[in-house]
mmCIF file with all atom_site columns, C-alpha atoms in Angstrom:
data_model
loop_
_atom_site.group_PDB
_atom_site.id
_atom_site.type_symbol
_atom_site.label_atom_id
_atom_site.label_alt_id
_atom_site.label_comp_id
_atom_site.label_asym_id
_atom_site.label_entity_id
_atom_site.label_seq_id
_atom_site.pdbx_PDB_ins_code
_atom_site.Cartn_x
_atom_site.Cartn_y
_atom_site.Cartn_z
_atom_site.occupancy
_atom_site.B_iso_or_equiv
_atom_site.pdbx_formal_charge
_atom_site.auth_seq_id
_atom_site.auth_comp_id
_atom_site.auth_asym_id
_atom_site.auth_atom_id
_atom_site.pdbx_PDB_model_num
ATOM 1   C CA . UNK Q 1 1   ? -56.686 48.482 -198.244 1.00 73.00 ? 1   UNK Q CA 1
ATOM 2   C CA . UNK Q 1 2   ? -55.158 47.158 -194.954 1.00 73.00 ? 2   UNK Q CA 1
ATOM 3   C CA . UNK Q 1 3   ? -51.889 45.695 -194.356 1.00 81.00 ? 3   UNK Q CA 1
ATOM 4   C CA . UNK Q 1 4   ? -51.558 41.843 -195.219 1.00 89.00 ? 4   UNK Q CA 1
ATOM 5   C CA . UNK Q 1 5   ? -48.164 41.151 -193.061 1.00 91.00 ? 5   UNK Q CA 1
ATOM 6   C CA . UNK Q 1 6   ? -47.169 42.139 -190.130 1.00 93.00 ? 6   UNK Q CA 1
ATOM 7   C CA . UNK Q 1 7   ? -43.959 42.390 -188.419 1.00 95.00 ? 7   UNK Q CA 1
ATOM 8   C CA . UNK Q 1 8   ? -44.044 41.730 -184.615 1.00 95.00 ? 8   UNK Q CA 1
ATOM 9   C CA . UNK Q 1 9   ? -41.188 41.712 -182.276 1.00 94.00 ? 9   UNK Q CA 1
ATOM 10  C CA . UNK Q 1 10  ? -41.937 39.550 -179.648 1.00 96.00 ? 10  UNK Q CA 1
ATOM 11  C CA . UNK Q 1 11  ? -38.499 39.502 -178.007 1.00 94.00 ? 11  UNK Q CA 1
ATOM 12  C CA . UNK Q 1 12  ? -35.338 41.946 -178.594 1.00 89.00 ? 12  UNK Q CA 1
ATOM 13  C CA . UNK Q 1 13  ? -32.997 39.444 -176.862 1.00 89.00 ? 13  UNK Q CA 1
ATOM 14  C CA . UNK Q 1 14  ? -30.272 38.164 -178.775 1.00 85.00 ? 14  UNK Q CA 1
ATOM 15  C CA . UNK Q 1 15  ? -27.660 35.442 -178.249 1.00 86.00 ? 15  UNK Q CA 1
ATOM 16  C CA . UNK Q 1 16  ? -25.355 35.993 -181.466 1.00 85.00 ? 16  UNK Q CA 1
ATOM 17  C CA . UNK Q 1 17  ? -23.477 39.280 -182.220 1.00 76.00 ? 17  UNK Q CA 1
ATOM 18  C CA . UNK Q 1 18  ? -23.543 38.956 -185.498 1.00 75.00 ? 18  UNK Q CA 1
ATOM 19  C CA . UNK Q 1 19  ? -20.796 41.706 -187.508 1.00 70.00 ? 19  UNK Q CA 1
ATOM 20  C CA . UNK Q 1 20  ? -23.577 42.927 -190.161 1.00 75.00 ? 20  UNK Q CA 1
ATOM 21  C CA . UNK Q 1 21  ? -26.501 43.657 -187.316 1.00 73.00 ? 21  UNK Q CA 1
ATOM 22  C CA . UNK Q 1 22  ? -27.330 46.760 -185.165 1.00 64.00 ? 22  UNK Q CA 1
ATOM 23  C CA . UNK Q 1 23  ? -28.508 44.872 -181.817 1.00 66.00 ? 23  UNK Q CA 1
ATOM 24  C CA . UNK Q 1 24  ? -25.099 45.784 -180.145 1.00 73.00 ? 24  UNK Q CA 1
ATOM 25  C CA . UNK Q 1 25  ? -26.130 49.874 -180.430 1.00 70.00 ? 25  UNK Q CA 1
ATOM 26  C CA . UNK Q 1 26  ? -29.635 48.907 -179.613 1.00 69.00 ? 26  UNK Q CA 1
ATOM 27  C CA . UNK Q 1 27  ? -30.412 51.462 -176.835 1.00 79.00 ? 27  UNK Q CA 1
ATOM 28  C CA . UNK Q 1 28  ? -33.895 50.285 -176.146 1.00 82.00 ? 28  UNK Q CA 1
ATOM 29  C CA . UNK Q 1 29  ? -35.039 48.009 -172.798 1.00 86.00 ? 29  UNK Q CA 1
ATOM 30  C CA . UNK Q 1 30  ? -34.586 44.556 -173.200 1.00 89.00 ? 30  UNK Q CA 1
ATOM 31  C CA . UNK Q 1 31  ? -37.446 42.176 -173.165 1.00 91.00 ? 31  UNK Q CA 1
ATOM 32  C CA . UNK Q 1 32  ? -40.244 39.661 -173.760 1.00 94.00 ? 32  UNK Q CA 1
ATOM 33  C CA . UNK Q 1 33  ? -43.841 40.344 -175.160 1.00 96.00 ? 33  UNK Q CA 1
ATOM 34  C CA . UNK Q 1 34  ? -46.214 39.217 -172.236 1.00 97.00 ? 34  UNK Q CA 1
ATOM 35  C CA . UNK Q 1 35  ? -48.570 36.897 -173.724 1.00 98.00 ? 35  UNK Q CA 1
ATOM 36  C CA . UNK Q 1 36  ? -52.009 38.709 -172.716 1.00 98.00 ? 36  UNK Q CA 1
ATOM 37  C CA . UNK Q 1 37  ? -49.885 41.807 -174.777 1.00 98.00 ? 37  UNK Q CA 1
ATOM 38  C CA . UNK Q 1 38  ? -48.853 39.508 -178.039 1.00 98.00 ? 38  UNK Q CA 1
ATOM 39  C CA . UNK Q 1 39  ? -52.783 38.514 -177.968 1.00 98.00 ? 39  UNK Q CA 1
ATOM 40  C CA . UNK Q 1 40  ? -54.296 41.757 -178.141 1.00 98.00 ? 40  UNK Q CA 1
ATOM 41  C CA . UNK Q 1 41  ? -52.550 43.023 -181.108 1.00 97.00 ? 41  UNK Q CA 1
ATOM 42  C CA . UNK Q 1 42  ? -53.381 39.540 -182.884 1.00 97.00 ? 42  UNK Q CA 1
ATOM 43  C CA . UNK Q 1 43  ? -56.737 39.975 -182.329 1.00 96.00 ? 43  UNK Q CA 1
ATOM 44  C CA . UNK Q 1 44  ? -56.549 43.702 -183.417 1.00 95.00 ? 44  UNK Q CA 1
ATOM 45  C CA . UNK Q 1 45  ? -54.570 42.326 -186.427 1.00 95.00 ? 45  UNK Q CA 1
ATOM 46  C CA . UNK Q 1 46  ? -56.992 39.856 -187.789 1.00 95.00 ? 46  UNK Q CA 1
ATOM 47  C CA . UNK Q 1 47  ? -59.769 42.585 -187.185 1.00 93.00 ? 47  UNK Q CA 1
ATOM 48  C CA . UNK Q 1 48  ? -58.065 45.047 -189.460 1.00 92.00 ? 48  UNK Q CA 1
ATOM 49  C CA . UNK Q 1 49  ? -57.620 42.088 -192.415 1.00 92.00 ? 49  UNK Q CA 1
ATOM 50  C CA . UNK Q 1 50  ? -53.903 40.931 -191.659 1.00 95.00 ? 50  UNK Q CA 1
ATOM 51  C CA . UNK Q 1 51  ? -53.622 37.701 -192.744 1.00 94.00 ? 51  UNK Q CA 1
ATOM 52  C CA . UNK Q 1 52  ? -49.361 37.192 -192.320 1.00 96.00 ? 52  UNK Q CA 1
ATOM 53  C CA . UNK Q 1 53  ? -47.704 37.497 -189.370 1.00 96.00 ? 53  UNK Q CA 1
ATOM 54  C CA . UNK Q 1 54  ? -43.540 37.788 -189.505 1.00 96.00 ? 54  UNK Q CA 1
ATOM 55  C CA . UNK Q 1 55  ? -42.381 37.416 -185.916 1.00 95.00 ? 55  UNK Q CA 1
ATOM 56  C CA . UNK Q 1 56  ? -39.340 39.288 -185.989 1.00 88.00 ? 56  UNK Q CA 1
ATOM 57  C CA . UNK Q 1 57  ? -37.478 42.035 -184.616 1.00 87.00 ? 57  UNK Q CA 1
ATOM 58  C CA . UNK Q 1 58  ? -34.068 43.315 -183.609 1.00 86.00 ? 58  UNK Q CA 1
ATOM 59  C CA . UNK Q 1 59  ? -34.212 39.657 -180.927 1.00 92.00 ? 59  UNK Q CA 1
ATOM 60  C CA . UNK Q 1 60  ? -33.758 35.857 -181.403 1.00 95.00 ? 60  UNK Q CA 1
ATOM 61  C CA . UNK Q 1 61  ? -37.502 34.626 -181.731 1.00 96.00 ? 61  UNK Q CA 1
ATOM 62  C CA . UNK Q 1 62  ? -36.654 31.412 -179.896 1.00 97.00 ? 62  UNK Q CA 1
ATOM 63  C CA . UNK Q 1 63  ? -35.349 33.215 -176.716 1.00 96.00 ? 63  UNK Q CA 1
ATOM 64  C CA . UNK Q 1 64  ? -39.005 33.837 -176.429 1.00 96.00 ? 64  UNK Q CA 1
ATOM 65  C CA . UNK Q 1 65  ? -40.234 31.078 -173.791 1.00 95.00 ? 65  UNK Q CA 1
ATOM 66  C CA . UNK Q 1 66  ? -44.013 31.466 -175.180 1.00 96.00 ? 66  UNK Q CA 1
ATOM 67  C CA . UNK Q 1 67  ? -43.009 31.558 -178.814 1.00 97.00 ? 67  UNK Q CA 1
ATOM 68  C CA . UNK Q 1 68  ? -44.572 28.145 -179.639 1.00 96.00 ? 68  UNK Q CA 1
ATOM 69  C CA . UNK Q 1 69  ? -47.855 28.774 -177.699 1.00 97.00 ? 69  UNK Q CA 1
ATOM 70  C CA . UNK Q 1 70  ? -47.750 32.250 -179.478 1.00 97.00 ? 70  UNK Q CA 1
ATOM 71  C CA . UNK Q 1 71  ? -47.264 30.944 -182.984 1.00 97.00 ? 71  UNK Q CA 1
ATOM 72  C CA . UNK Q 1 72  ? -50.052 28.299 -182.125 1.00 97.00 ? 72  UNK Q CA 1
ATOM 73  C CA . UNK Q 1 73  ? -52.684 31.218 -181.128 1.00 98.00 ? 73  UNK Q CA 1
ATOM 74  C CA . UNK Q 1 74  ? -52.115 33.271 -184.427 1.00 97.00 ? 74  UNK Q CA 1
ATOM 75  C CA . UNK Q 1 75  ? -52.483 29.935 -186.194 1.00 97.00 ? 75  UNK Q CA 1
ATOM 76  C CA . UNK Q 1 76  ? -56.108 29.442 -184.674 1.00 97.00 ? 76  UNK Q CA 1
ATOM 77  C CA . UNK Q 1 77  ? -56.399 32.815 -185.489 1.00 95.00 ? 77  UNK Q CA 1
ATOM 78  C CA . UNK Q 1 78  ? -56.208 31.651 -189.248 1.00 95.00 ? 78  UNK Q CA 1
ATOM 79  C CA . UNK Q 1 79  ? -53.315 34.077 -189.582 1.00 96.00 ? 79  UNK Q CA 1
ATOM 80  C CA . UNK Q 1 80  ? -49.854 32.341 -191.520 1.00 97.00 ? 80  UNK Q CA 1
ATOM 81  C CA . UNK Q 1 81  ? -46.914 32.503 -189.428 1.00 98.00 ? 81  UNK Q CA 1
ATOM 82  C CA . UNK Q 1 82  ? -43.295 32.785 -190.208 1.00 97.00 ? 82  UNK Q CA 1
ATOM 83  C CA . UNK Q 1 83  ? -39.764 34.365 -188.589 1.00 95.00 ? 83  UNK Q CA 1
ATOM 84  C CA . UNK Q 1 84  ? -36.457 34.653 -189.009 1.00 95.00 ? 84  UNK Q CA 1
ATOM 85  C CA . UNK Q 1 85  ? -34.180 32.393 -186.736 1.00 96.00 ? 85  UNK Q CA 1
ATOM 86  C CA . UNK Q 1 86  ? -30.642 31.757 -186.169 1.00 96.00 ? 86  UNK Q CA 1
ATOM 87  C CA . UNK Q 1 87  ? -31.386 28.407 -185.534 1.00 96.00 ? 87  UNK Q CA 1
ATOM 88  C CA . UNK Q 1 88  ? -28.570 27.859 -182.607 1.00 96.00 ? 88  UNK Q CA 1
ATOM 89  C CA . UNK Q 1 89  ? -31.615 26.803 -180.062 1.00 96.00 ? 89  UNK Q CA 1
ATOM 90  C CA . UNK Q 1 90  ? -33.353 24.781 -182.369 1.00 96.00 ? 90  UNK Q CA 1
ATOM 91  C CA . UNK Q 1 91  ? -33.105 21.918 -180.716 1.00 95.00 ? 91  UNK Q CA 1
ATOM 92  C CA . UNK Q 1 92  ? -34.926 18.466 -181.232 1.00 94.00 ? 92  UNK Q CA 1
ATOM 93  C CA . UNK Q 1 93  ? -37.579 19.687 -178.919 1.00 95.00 ? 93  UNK Q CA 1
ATOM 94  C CA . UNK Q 1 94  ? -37.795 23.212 -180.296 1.00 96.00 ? 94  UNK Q CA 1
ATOM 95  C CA . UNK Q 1 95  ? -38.155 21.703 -183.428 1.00 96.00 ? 95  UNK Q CA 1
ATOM 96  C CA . UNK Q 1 96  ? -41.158 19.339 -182.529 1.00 95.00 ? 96  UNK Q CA 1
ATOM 97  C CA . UNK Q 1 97  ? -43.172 22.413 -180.857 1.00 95.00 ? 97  UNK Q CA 1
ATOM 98  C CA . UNK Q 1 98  ? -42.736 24.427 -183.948 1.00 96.00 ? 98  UNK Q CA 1
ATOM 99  C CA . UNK Q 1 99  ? -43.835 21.791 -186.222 1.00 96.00 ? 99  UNK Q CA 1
ATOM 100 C CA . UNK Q 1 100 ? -46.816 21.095 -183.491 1.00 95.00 ? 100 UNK Q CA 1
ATOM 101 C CA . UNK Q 1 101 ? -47.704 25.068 -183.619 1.00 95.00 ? 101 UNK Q CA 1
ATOM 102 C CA . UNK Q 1 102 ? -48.104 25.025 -187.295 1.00 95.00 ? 102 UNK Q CA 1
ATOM 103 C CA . UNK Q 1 103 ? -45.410 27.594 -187.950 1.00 97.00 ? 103 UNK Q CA 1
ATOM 104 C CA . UNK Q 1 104 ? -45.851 28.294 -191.938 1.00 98.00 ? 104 UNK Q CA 1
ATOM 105 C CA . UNK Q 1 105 ? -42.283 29.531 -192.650 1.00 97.00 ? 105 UNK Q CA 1
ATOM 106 C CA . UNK Q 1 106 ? -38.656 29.880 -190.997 1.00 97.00 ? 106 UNK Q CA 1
ATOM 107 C CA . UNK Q 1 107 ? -35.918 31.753 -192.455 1.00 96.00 ? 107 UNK Q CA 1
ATOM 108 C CA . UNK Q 1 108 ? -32.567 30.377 -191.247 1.00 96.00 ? 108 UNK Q CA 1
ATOM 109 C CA . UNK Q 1 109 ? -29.799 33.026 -191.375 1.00 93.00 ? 109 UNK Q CA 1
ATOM 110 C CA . UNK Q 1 110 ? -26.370 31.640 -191.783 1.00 90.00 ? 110 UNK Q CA 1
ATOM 111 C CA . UNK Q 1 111 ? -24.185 34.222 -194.089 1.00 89.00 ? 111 UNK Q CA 1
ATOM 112 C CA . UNK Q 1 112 ? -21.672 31.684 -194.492 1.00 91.00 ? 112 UNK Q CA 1
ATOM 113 C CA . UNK Q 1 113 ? -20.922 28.364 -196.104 1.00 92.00 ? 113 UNK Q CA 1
ATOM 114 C CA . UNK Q 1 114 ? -17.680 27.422 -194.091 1.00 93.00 ? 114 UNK Q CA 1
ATOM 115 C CA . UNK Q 1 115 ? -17.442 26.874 -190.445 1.00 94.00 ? 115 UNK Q CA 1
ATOM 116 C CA . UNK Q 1 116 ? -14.200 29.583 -190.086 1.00 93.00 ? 116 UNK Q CA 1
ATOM 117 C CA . UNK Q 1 117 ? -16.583 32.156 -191.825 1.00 92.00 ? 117 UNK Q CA 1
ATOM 118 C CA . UNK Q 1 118 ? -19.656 31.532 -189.963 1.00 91.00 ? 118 UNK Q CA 1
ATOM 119 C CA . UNK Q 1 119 ? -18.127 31.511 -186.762 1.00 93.00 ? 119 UNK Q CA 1
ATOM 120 C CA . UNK Q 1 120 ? -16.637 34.940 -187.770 1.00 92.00 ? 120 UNK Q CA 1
ATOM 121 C CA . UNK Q 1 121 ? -19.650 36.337 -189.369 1.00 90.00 ? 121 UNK Q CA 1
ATOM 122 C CA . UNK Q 1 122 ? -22.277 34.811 -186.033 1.00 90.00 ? 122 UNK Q CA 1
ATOM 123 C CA . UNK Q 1 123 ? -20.009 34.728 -183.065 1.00 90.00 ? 123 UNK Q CA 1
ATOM 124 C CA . UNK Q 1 124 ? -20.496 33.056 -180.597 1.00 95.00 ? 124 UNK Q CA 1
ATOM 125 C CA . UNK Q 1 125 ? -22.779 30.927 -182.463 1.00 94.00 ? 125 UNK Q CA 1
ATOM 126 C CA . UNK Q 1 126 ? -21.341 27.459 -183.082 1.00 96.00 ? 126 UNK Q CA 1
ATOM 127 C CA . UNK Q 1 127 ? -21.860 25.807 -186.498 1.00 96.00 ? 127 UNK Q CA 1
ATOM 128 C CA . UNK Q 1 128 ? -21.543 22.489 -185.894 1.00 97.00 ? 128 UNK Q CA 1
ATOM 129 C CA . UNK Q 1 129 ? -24.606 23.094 -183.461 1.00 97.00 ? 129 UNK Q CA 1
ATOM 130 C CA . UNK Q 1 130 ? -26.347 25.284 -186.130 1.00 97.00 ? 130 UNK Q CA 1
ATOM 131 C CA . UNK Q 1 131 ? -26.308 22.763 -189.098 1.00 96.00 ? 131 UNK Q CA 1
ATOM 132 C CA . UNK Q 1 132 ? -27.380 19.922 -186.416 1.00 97.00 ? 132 UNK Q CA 1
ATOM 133 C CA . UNK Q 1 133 ? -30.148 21.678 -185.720 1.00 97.00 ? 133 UNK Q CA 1
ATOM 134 C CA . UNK Q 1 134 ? -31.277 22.593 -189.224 1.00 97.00 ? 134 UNK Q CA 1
ATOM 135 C CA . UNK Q 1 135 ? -30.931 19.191 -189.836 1.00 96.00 ? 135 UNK Q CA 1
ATOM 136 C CA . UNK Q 1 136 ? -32.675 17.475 -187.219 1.00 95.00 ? 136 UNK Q CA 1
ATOM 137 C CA . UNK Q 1 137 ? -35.389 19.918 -188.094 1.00 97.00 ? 137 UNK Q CA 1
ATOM 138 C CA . UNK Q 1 138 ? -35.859 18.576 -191.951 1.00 96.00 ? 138 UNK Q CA 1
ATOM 139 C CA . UNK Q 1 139 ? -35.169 14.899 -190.179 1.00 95.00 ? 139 UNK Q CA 1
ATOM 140 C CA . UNK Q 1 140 ? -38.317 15.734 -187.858 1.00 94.00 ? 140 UNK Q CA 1
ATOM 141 C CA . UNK Q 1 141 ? -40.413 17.102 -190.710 1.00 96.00 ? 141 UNK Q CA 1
ATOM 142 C CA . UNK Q 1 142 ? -40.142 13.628 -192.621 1.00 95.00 ? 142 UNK Q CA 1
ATOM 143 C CA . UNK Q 1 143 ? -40.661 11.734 -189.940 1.00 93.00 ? 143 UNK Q CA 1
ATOM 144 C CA . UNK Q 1 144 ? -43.499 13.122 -188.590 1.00 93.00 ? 144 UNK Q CA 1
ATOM 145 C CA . UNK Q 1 145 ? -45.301 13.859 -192.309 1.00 94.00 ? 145 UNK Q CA 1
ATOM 146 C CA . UNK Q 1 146 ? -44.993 17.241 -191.866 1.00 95.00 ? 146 UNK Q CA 1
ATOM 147 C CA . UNK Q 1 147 ? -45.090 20.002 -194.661 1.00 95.00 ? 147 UNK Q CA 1
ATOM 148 C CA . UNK Q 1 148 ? -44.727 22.097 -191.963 1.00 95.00 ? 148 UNK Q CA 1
ATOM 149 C CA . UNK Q 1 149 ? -42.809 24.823 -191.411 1.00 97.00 ? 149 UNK Q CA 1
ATOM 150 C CA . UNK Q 1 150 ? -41.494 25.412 -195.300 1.00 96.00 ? 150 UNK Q CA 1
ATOM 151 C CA . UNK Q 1 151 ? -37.580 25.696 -194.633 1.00 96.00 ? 151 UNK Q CA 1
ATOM 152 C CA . UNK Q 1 152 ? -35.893 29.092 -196.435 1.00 95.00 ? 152 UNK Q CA 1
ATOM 153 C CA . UNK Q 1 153 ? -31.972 29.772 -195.838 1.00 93.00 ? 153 UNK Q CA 1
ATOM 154 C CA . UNK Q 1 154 ? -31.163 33.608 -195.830 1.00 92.00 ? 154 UNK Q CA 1
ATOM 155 C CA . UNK Q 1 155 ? -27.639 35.208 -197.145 1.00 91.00 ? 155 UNK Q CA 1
ATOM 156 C CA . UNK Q 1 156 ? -26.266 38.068 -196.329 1.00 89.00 ? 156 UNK Q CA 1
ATOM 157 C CA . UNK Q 1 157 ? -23.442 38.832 -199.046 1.00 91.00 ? 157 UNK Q CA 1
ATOM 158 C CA . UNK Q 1 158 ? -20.596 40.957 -197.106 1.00 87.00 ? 158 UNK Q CA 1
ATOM 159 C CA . UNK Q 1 159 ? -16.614 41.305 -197.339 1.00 85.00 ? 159 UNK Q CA 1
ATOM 160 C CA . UNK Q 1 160 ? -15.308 37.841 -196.571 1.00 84.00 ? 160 UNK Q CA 1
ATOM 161 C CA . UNK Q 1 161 ? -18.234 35.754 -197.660 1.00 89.00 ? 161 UNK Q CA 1
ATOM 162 C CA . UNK Q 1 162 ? -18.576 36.261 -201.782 1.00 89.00 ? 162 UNK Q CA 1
ATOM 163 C CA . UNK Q 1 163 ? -16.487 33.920 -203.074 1.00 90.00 ? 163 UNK Q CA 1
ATOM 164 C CA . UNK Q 1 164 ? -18.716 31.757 -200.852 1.00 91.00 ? 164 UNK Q CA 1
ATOM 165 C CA . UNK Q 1 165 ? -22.545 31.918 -202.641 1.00 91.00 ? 165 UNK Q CA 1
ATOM 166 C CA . UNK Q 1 166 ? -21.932 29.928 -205.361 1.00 90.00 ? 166 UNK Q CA 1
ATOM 167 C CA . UNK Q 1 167 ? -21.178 26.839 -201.900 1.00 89.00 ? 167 UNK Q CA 1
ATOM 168 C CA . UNK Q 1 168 ? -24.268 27.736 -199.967 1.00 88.00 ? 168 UNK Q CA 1
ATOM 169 C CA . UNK Q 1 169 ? -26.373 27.541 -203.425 1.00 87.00 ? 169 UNK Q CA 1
ATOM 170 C CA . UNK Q 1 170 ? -25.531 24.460 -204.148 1.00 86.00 ? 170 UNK Q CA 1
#
C-alpha cells in the first residue's frame, strides 16, 4: 500500500530560533523549492496514491514566496493540505491567500501561554504580533464563511513551560 501523507519541505528558512529546535546546527544549503520542482513531485505524489500533503520541514512555510500558489496547485490536485506555522507572518493578507488556496489544516506552534515565556521559548518572535495574527486569521475565516483552513495550536511541554498547559488549554 502507498503512502497517504507526505511531508514536503518547501523552504528550510527560518525566522525564529526557537530553544527546543535543531535549525541553528542545520548544516544543509539554505533555500526555496522552485515551483516547476514542488510540481513534479506533486504530480509524482498523486500518481503513487498520496492523498495528504504536510508542508513542512526544518523552515518557516510562509517564508516561502510561492507557498499560497503551491498550496492552491496540490489542492486542484485533489490532494488535502496542511503545515505547521509559527504564525509571526501571518498577516491579514497572508491570511486571505491561505483561506483563498484552500489550505485544509494549520498547526500554530506557540509552546507558551505567557508573553515572558513565549518570547523566551520563540525569540525573536514577538507575541503580541503572533496572537494578532492568529486572531485576525479566525476573524477572516468568519467573515468570509470560511471552514477553511481548520485551526490546531501545537505544545511543546519543556522546562519553564509546565505549570503553563493547564492556561493554553483553556
Amino acid at each position: 500500500m502507498p503512502p497517504r501523507n507526505l511531508m514536503l519541505e518547501t523552504t528550510n528558512y527560518c525566522n525564529a530560533s526557537c530553544v527546543m529546535c535543531g535549525h541553528k546546527d542545520m548544516k544543509r544549503t539554505k533555500g526555496h523549492m522552485p515551483m516547476a520542482d514542488f510540481k513534479k513531485i506533486i504530480e509524482d505524489a498523486k500518481d503513487c496514491g498520496v492523498a495528504w500533503i504536510t508542508l513542512q520541514g526544518y523552515g518557516e512555510p510562509l517564508l516561502d514566496k510561492e507557498i499560497h500558489g503551491k498550496i492552491a496547485f496540490a489542492k486542484k490536485q485533489d490532494m488535502r493540505v496542511s503545515f505547521n506555522t509559527n504564525a509571526s507572518l501571518l498577516d491579514s493578507d497572508c491570511s486571505r491567500k491561505l483561506i483563498e488556496s484552500g489550505l485544509d489544516e494549520i498547526f500554530i506552534s506557540m509552546d507558551a501561554w505567557s508573553k515572558e515565556n513565549f518570547e523566551k521559548i520563540r525569540a525573536p518572535l514577538d507575541y503580541d504580533t503572533v496572537t494578532g495574527n492568529i486572531e485576525d486569521l479566525l476573524s477572516m475565516k468568519r467573515s468570509l464563511g470560511s471552514d477553511v483552513p481548520r485551526v490546531s495550536m501545537t505544545y511543546v511541554i519543556q522546562d519553564g513551560n509546565e505549570a503553563e498547559v493547564g492556561d493554553f488549554v483553556s
